[in-house]
Amino acid sequence: MAAISLSKVEETAPALVSLYKSAGVSLHKHGLGGVRAAVYLVVDYSGSMKPYYKDGSVQALADRVLGMAAHFDDDGTVPVVFFSTDVDAETEIALADHQGRIERIAAGLGHMGKTSYHLAMDAVIDHYLDSGSRDPALVVFQTDGGPINKLAAERYLCKAAPLPLFWQFIGFGDPTSKQFDFLRKLDELAVPGKRVVDNAGFFHAGSDPRTVSDAELYDRLVGEFPKWLVAARAQGIVRPS
């Protein structure tokens, strides 16, 4: 499984060329050049997220994730899960049809509910297992607050620890909000007391995520991934490259 070439991105998604190049710099800086991985995107569709759909923040994140995913795999698509109280949609975004894609998906969804992580996590786990892949997977999980069922979210994260899945949580909103205390807790869950490896990271993109530079966003999206890969290989969770 080879990465997608620059010329292919230029041909299919010219608007993403600069993102592709920026992602490549970050991946090489973190020792991830040539690493093969699946990439997932999970996005919050709860009621408080409305401003971030309206101002293009969610679409911008999706485009950035596509630019990064093109280095990790060869199919030019990223599975996407929209969630609120339940799973609102399981679909995908693709290089060839990325512009306005998030808006089009959201337009077909119903009521924006509350925030519940664990069903979205379950959807990702099922998709990964059903895919038959043995490559590692990086799950970009965006939210603007803590879940209504914290115990279930923690349980699913621990349940997923023996799988080749790394969960990179990204917060939209006020960084000082106590809404994000739970994600900080998830990031620090005991190893091996609670989970066999540290399979999650968390960072804040602030109240206007679009102002975070591409370079900084990519550095933070993949910052903890290499350390997890080492630990996961040592535990036999990820096969040696």
Short mmCIF file of C-alpha atoms in Angstrom, two decimals:
data_model
loop_
_atom_site.label_atom_id
_atom_site.label_comp_id
_atom_site.label_asym_id
_atom_site.label_seq_id
_atom_site.Cartn_x
_atom_site.Cartn_y
_atom_site.Cartn_z
CA MET A 1 0.00 0.00 0.00
CA ALA A 2 1.86 3.06 -1.27
CA ALA A 3 1.06 6.64 -0.29
CA ILE A 4 -0.69 8.91 -2.75
CA SER A 5 1.78 10.96 -4.79
CA LEU A 6 1.90 14.74 -5.02
CA SER A 7 1.00 14.53 -8.71
CA LYS A 8 -2.11 12.50 -7.86
CA VAL A 9 -3.19 15.11 -5.29
CA GLU A 10 -2.54 17.88 -7.85
CA GLU A 11 -4.76 16.03 -10.29
CA THR A 12 -7.65 15.04 -8.00
CA ALA A 13 -7.65 17.73 -5.27
CA PRO A 14 -5.55 20.75 -6.26
CA ALA A 15 -6.97 22.80 -3.37
CA LEU A 16 -5.34 20.35 -0.92
CA VAL A 17 -1.81 20.47 -2.34
CA SER A 18 -0.48 22.88 0.30
CA LEU A 19 -2.05 20.76 3.07
CA TYR A 20 -0.51 17.61 1.61
CA LYS A 21 2.92 19.27 1.55
CA SER A 22 2.57 20.64 5.09
CA ALA A 23 1.44 17.24 6.39
CA GLY A 24 4.44 15.61 4.73
CA VAL A 25 6.84 17.92 6.58
CA SER A 26 5.23 17.09 9.94
CA LEU A 27 5.20 13.35 9.29
CA HIS A 28 8.89 13.29 8.38
CA LYS A 29 9.72 15.44 11.41
CA HIS A 30 8.02 12.89 13.67
CA GLY A 31 9.66 9.89 12.01
CA LEU A 32 6.48 8.82 10.23
CA GLY A 33 7.68 9.10 6.64
CA GLY A 34 6.74 5.90 4.83
CA VAL A 35 4.50 4.62 7.64
CA ARG A 36 1.29 2.99 6.41
CA ALA A 37 -1.86 3.54 8.46
CA ALA A 38 -5.61 3.86 8.12
CA VAL A 39 -7.05 7.26 9.07
CA TYR A 40 -10.52 7.85 10.51
CA LEU A 41 -12.34 11.10 11.26
CA VAL A 42 -15.01 11.34 13.96
CA VAL A 43 -16.89 14.64 14.23
CA ASP A 44 -19.23 15.99 16.88
CA TYR A 45 -22.75 16.79 15.63
CA SER A 46 -24.18 17.95 18.97
CA GLY A 47 -26.23 21.15 19.18
CA SER A 48 -23.38 23.30 20.50
CA MET A 49 -21.35 22.47 17.37
CA LYS A 50 -23.64 24.47 15.07
CA PRO A 51 -21.31 27.52 14.86
CA TYR A 52 -18.38 25.31 13.83
CA TYR A 53 -20.33 23.82 10.94
CA LYS A 54 -21.54 27.27 9.92
CA ASP A 55 -18.09 28.92 9.90
CA GLY A 56 -16.39 26.07 8.04
CA SER A 57 -14.25 24.79 10.93
CA VAL A 58 -15.42 21.19 10.55
CA GLN A 59 -14.89 21.26 6.77
CA ALA A 60 -11.42 22.73 7.30
CA LEU A 61 -10.53 19.92 9.70
CA ALA A 62 -11.81 17.34 7.22
CA ASP A 63 -9.67 18.84 4.44
CA ARG A 64 -6.61 18.82 6.68
CA VAL A 65 -7.21 15.21 7.66
CA LEU A 66 -7.51 14.26 3.98
CA GLY A 67 -4.22 16.01 3.25
CA MET A 68 -2.55 13.96 5.97
CA ALA A 69 -4.29 10.66 5.11
CA ALA A 70 -2.93 10.81 1.56
CA HIS A 71 0.52 10.13 3.04
CA PHE A 72 -0.65 7.20 5.13
CA ASP A 73 -2.73 5.18 2.65
CA ASP A 74 -3.48 4.77 -1.02
CA ASP A 75 -7.25 5.02 -1.44
CA GLY A 76 -7.79 8.78 -1.13
CA THR A 77 -10.76 8.33 1.21
CA VAL A 78 -11.28 8.69 4.96
CA PRO A 79 -14.16 6.98 6.79
CA VAL A 80 -16.15 9.56 8.79
CA VAL A 81 -18.50 9.11 11.73
CA PHE A 82 -20.85 11.93 12.76
CA PHE A 83 -22.13 11.57 16.31
CA SER A 84 -24.29 13.29 18.90
CA THR A 85 -26.54 11.32 21.27
CA ASP A 86 -26.27 8.43 18.81
CA VAL A 87 -24.31 7.82 15.63
CA ASP A 88 -25.84 10.25 13.11
CA ALA A 89 -23.98 9.06 10.02
CA GLU A 90 -21.26 6.70 8.88
CA THR A 91 -19.89 7.81 5.53
CA GLU A 92 -16.61 8.91 3.95
CA ILE A 93 -14.80 11.89 2.52
CA ALA A 94 -12.56 11.67 -0.52
CA LEU A 95 -9.87 13.71 -2.24
CA ALA A 96 -11.88 13.82 -5.45
CA ASP A 97 -15.03 15.22 -3.81
CA HIS A 98 -13.87 17.08 -0.70
CA GLN A 99 -15.11 20.62 -1.34
CA GLY A 100 -18.28 21.31 0.64
CA ARG A 101 -18.61 17.62 1.48
CA ILE A 102 -19.14 18.15 5.23
CA GLU A 103 -21.90 20.68 4.60
CA ARG A 104 -23.63 18.29 2.20
CA ILE A 105 -23.52 15.43 4.70
CA ALA A 106 -24.70 17.62 7.59
CA ALA A 107 -27.60 18.94 5.48
CA GLY A 108 -28.97 15.41 5.31
CA LEU A 109 -28.77 14.77 9.05
CA GLY A 110 -31.52 15.37 11.55
CA HIS A 111 -31.65 16.94 14.99
CA MET A 112 -28.31 17.88 16.59
CA GLY A 113 -28.40 15.96 19.87
CA LYS A 114 -26.20 15.69 22.94
CA THR A 115 -22.59 14.48 23.16
CA SER A 116 -22.01 10.74 23.56
CA TYR A 117 -18.63 9.29 22.54
CA HIS A 118 -18.93 5.57 23.03
CA LEU A 119 -21.30 4.70 20.18
CA ALA A 120 -19.07 6.57 17.74
CA MET A 121 -16.05 4.73 19.14
CA ASP A 122 -17.91 1.45 18.68
CA ALA A 123 -18.65 2.36 15.06
CA VAL A 124 -14.95 2.97 14.38
CA ILE A 125 -13.96 -0.29 16.08
CA ASP A 126 -16.53 -2.23 14.03
CA HIS A 127 -15.45 -0.59 10.78
CA TYR A 128 -11.80 -1.36 11.47
CA LEU A 129 -12.46 -4.99 12.39
CA ASP A 130 -14.75 -5.47 9.39
CA SER A 131 -12.10 -4.01 7.05
CA GLY A 132 -9.77 -6.91 7.81
CA SER A 133 -6.83 -4.49 7.98
CA ARG A 134 -3.82 -5.24 10.14
CA ASP A 135 -2.24 -1.83 9.64
CA PRO A 136 -2.33 0.66 12.51
CA ALA A 137 -5.08 3.29 12.46
CA LEU A 138 -5.08 6.92 13.55
CA VAL A 139 -8.53 8.09 14.66
CA VAL A 140 -8.98 11.88 14.70
CA PHE A 141 -11.85 12.41 17.14
CA GLN A 142 -13.20 15.97 17.26
CA THR A 143 -15.55 17.24 19.97
CA ASP A 144 -16.52 20.48 21.71
CA GLY A 145 -17.19 18.94 25.13
CA GLY A 146 -17.25 15.97 27.46
CA PRO A 147 -19.66 13.05 26.96
CA ILE A 148 -22.93 12.49 28.77
CA ASN A 149 -21.77 8.95 29.61
CA LYS A 150 -18.19 9.23 30.82
CA LEU A 151 -17.97 5.68 32.15
CA ALA A 152 -18.95 4.19 28.80
CA ALA A 153 -16.41 6.34 26.92
CA GLU A 154 -13.61 5.29 29.28
CA ARG A 155 -14.65 1.65 29.00
CA TYR A 156 -14.56 1.74 25.20
CA LEU A 157 -11.15 3.40 25.13
CA CYS A 158 -9.76 0.69 27.42
CA LYS A 159 -11.57 -2.02 25.42
CA ALA A 160 -9.93 -0.72 22.23
CA ALA A 161 -6.41 -0.66 23.71
CA PRO A 162 -5.47 -4.18 22.44
CA LEU A 163 -6.45 -3.11 18.89
CA PRO A 164 -4.18 -1.21 16.45
CA LEU A 165 -6.18 1.99 16.99
CA PHE A 166 -4.79 5.29 18.33
CA TRP A 167 -7.38 7.89 19.34
CA GLN A 168 -6.28 11.50 18.87
CA PHE A 169 -8.93 13.70 20.49
CA ILE A 170 -9.12 17.35 19.40
CA GLY A 171 -11.19 19.93 21.27
CA PHE A 172 -13.02 22.86 19.70
CA GLY A 173 -14.03 25.64 22.11
CA ASP A 174 -12.82 27.51 25.18
CA PRO A 175 -9.60 25.78 26.36
CA THR A 176 -10.35 26.76 29.97
CA SER A 177 -13.78 25.09 29.96
CA LYS A 178 -14.23 22.28 32.47
CA GLN A 179 -16.02 20.44 29.63
CA PHE A 180 -12.59 19.13 28.61
CA ASP A 181 -11.47 17.82 32.00
CA PHE A 182 -12.69 14.36 31.05
CA LEU A 183 -10.57 14.28 27.88
CA ARG A 184 -7.52 15.26 29.91
CA LYS A 185 -8.35 12.35 32.21
CA LEU A 186 -8.68 9.94 29.27
CA ASP A 187 -5.28 11.08 28.03
CA GLU A 188 -3.74 10.16 31.40
CA LEU A 189 -5.49 6.83 32.14
CA ALA A 190 -3.13 4.42 33.90
CA VAL A 191 -1.00 1.96 31.93
CA PRO A 192 -1.12 -0.99 32.50
CA GLY A 193 -3.66 -0.53 35.31
CA LYS A 194 -6.49 0.56 33.03
CA ARG A 195 -5.21 -0.25 29.52
CA VAL A 196 -2.36 -2.23 28.03
CA VAL A 197 -0.86 0.79 26.19
CA ASP A 198 -1.47 4.55 26.12
CA ASN A 199 -3.78 4.61 23.11
CA ALA A 200 -5.04 8.21 23.23
CA GLY A 201 -3.93 11.82 23.03
CA PHE A 202 -5.72 15.14 23.46
CA PHE A 203 -5.10 18.70 22.40
CA HIS A 204 -7.07 21.90 22.07
CA ALA A 205 -7.61 23.76 18.81
CA GLY A 206 -9.23 26.70 20.65
CA SER A 207 -12.39 28.70 20.01
CA ASP A 208 -11.51 29.36 16.35
CA PRO A 209 -9.79 26.19 15.11
CA ARG A 210 -9.27 27.65 11.65
CA THR A 211 -6.62 30.00 13.07
CA VAL A 212 -4.37 27.11 14.10
CA SER A 213 -1.67 26.89 11.42
CA ASP A 214 -1.51 23.78 9.26
CA ALA A 215 1.98 23.00 10.55
CA GLU A 216 0.91 23.23 14.20
CA LEU A 217 -2.23 21.20 13.64
CA TYR A 218 -0.34 18.39 11.92
CA ASP A 219 2.38 18.39 14.58
CA ARG A 220 -0.27 17.97 17.25
CA LEU A 221 -2.35 15.42 15.32
CA VAL A 222 0.63 13.07 15.01
CA GLY A 223 2.69 14.13 18.05
CA GLU A 224 1.84 11.09 20.20
CA PHE A 225 1.31 8.59 17.37
CA PRO A 226 4.99 7.49 17.05
CA LYS A 227 5.30 6.75 20.78
CA TRP A 228 2.14 4.65 20.62
CA LEU A 229 3.45 2.77 17.56
CA VAL A 230 6.59 1.79 19.49
CA ALA A 231 4.57 0.63 22.52
CA ALA A 232 1.98 -1.16 20.37
CA ARG A 233 4.68 -3.03 18.43
CA ALA A 234 6.37 -4.03 21.68
CA GLN A 235 3.06 -5.48 22.91
CA GLY A 236 2.38 -7.28 19.60
CA ILE A 237 -0.65 -5.07 18.91
CA VAL A 238 0.90 -3.67 15.74
CA ARG A 239 2.98 -5.99 13.58
CA PRO A 240 6.61 -4.93 12.95
CA SER A 241 7.02 -2.72 9.89
#
